[in-house]
C-alpha positions as MATLAB code, in Angstrom:
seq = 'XXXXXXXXXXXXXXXXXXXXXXXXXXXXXXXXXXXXXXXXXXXXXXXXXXXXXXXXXXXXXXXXXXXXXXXXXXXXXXXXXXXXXXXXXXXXXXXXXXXXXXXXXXXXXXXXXXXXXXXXXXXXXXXXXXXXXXXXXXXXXXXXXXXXXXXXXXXXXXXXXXXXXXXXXXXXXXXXXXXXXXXXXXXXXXXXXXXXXXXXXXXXXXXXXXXXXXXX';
ca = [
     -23.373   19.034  -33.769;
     -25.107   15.811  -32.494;
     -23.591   12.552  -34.258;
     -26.498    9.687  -35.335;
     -25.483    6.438  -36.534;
     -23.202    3.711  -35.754;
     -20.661    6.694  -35.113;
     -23.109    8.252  -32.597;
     -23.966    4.766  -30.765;
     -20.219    4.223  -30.302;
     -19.451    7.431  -28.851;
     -22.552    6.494  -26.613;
     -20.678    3.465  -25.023;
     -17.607    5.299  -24.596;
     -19.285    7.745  -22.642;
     -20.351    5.334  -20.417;
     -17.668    3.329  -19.848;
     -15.312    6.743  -19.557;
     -17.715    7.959  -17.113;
     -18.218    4.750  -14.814;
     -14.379    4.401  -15.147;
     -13.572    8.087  -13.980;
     -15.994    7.863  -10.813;
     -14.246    4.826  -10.043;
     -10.596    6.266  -10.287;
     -11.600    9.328   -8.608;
     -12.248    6.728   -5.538;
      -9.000    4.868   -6.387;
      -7.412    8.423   -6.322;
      -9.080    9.626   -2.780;
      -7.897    5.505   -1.351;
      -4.218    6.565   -2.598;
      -3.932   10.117   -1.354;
      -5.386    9.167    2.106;
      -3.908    5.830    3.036;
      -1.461    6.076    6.064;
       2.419    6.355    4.681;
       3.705    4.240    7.372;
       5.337    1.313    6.495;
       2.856   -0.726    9.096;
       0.536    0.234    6.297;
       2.480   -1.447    3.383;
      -0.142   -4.137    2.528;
      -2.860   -1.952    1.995;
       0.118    0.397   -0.369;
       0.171   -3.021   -2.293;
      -3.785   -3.316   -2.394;
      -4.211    0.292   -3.488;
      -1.743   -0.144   -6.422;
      -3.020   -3.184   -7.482;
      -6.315   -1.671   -7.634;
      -5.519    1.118   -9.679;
      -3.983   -1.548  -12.369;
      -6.419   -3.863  -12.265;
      -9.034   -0.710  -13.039;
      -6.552    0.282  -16.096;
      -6.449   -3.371  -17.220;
     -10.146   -2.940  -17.799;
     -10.750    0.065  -18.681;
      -8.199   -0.822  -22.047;
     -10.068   -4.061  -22.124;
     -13.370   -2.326  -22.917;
     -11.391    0.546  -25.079;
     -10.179   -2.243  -27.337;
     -13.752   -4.019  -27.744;
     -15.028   -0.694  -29.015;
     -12.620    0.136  -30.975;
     -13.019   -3.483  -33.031;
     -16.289   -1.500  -34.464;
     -14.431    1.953  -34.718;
     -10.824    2.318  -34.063;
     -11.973    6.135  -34.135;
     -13.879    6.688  -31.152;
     -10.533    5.088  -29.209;
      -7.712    6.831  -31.389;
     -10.099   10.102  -30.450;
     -12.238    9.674  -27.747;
     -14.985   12.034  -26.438;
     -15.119   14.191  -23.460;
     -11.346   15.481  -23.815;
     -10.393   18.775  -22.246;
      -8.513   21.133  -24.359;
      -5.114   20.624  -23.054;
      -5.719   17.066  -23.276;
      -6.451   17.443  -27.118;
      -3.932   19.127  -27.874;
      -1.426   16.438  -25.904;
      -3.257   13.631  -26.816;
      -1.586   10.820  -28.128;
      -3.393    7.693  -30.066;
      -6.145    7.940  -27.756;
      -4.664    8.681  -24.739;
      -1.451    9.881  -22.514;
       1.808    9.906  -24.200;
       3.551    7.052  -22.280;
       6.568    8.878  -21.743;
       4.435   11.517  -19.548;
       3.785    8.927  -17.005;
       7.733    8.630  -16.575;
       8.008   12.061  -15.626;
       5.135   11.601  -12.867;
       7.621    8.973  -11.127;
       8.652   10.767   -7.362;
      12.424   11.123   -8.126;
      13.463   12.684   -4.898;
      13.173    9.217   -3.356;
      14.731    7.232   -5.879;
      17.325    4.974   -5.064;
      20.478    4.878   -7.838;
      19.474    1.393   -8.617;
      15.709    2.377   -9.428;
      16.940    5.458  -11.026;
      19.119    3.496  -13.381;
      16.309    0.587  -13.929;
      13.615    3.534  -15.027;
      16.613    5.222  -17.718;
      16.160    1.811  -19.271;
      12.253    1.876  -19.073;
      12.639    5.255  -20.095;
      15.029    4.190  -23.262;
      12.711    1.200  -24.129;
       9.343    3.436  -23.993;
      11.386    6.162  -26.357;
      12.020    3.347  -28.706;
       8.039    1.481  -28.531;
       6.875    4.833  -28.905;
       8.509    5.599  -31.845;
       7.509    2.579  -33.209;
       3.780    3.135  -32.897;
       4.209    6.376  -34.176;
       5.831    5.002  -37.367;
       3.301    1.917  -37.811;
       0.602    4.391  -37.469;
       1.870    6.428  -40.109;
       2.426    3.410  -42.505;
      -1.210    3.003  -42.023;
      -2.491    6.152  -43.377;
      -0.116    6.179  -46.097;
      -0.847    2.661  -47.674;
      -4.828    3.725  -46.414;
      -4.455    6.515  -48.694;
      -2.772    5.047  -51.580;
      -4.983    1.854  -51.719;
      -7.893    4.318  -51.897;
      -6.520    6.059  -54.616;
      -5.622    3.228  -56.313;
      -9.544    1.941  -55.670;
     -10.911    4.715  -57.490;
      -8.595    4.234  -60.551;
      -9.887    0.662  -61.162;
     -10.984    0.744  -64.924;
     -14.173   -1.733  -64.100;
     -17.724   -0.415  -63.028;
     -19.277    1.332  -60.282;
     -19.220   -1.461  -57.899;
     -16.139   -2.636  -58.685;
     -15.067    0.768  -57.525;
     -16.818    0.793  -54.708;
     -16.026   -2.788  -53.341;
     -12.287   -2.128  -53.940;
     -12.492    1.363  -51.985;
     -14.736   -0.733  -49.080;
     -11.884   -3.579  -49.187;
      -9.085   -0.807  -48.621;
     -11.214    0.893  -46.117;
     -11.731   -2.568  -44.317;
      -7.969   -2.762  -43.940;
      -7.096    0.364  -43.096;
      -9.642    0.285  -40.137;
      -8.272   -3.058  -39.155;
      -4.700   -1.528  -39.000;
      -6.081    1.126  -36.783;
      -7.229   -1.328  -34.353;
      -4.081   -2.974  -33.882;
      -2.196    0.861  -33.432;
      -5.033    1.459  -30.984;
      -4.559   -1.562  -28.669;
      -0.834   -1.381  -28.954;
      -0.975    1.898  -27.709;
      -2.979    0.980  -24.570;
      -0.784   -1.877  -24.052;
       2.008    0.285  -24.099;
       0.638    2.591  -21.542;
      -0.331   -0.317  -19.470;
       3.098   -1.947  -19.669;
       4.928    1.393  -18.751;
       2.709    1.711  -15.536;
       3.530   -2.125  -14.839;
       7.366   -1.630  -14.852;
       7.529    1.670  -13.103;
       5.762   -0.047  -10.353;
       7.684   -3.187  -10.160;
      11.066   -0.519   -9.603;
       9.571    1.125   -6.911;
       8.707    0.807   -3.440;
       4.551   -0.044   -2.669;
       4.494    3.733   -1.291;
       6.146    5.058   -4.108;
       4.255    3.443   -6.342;
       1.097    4.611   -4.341;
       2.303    8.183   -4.999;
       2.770    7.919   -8.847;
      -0.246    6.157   -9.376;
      -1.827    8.353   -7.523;
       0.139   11.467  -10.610;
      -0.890    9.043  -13.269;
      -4.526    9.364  -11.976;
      -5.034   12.739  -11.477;
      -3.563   13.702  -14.920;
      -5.611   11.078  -16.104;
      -9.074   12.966  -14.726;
      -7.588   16.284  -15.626;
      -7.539   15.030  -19.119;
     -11.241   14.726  -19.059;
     -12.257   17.863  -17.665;
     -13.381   19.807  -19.992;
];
């Protein structure tokens, strides 16, 4: 069914941006996968990677300027393929996927033991989005409940169920962007524990299962 409305316009824009933002990581992608591995090459490594974050950086940007108008269209965004729906998490990849994209064959001990502690810290942000998200449905739904039980007349009603609507939505946002900070801050520290070509090769994962996801 075709959406109209604010709704519809919103979707729209996300479309767009999506689509402009997946042509340009499918270049980022092709730059990563072909660059030379030799260590001669280790400056453009460090100019690859810091392309692909600077492209995430924006791309959350513009997520989180949409989703001021309706945290909805980022906490569910169109043009999702169906294993992506049914993995998707507040919007997007689960944070703690990316950690299992990391090349582990080459790991030193030291980086292996510095990304168990990313690992333990994402675990615990995680779990606190989850439960922050959940706080904000259930107070959503009892302040709309509690709207509709004001003794007081039809507008009353209705501006109390707008205020707790207003709130909720406002909640949302916040869940939202902390969500696509946390994926953003997960890719940061993974690549500040490895090597420039290592992090070439698992931003090169994180890319590709970040196209998959829209390949419907």
């Amino acid at each position: 069914m075709r959406r109209t409305g604010a709704f519809g316009a919103e979707v729209a824009a996300v479309q767009v941006i999506l689509g402009t933002w997946l042509q340009l990581m499918q270049s980022v992608l092709d730059r990563l996968v072909e660059v030379p591995r030799e260590p001669v090459h280790e400056a453009e490594h460090r100019a690859y990677v810091a392309e692909a974050i600077d492209h995430h950086v924006s791309y959350f940007f513009a997520r989180s300027i949409l989703a001021l108008r309706d945290p909805a269209v980022a906490l569910c965004p169109p043009r999702l393929s169906q294993l992506a729906r049914a993995l998707l998490w507040m919007g997007g990849w689960q944070p703690t996927a990316a950690l299992r994209l990391v090349p582990t064959g080459t790991l030193s001990a030291e980086q292996a033991s510095s990304l168990e502690a990313i690992r333990a810290v994402t675990r615990a942000a995680v779990a606190a989005v989850e439960k922050e998200m959940r706080m904000v449905q259930n107070d959503g739904l009892v302040r709309l409940m509690m709207a509709g039980r004001v003794v007081a007349s039809a507008a009353a009603v209705a501006a109390a169920e707008k205020a707790a609507i207003g709130r909720m939505v406002a909640r949302q946002w916040t869940v939202a962007v902390v969500a696509d900070s946390l994926r953003m801050e997960v890719l940061r520290r993974v690549v500040a524990v490895l090597s420039p070509l290592q992090a070439v090769d698992f931003l090169a994962e994180v890319v590709r299962m970040e196209i998959s996801m829209h390949q419907t």
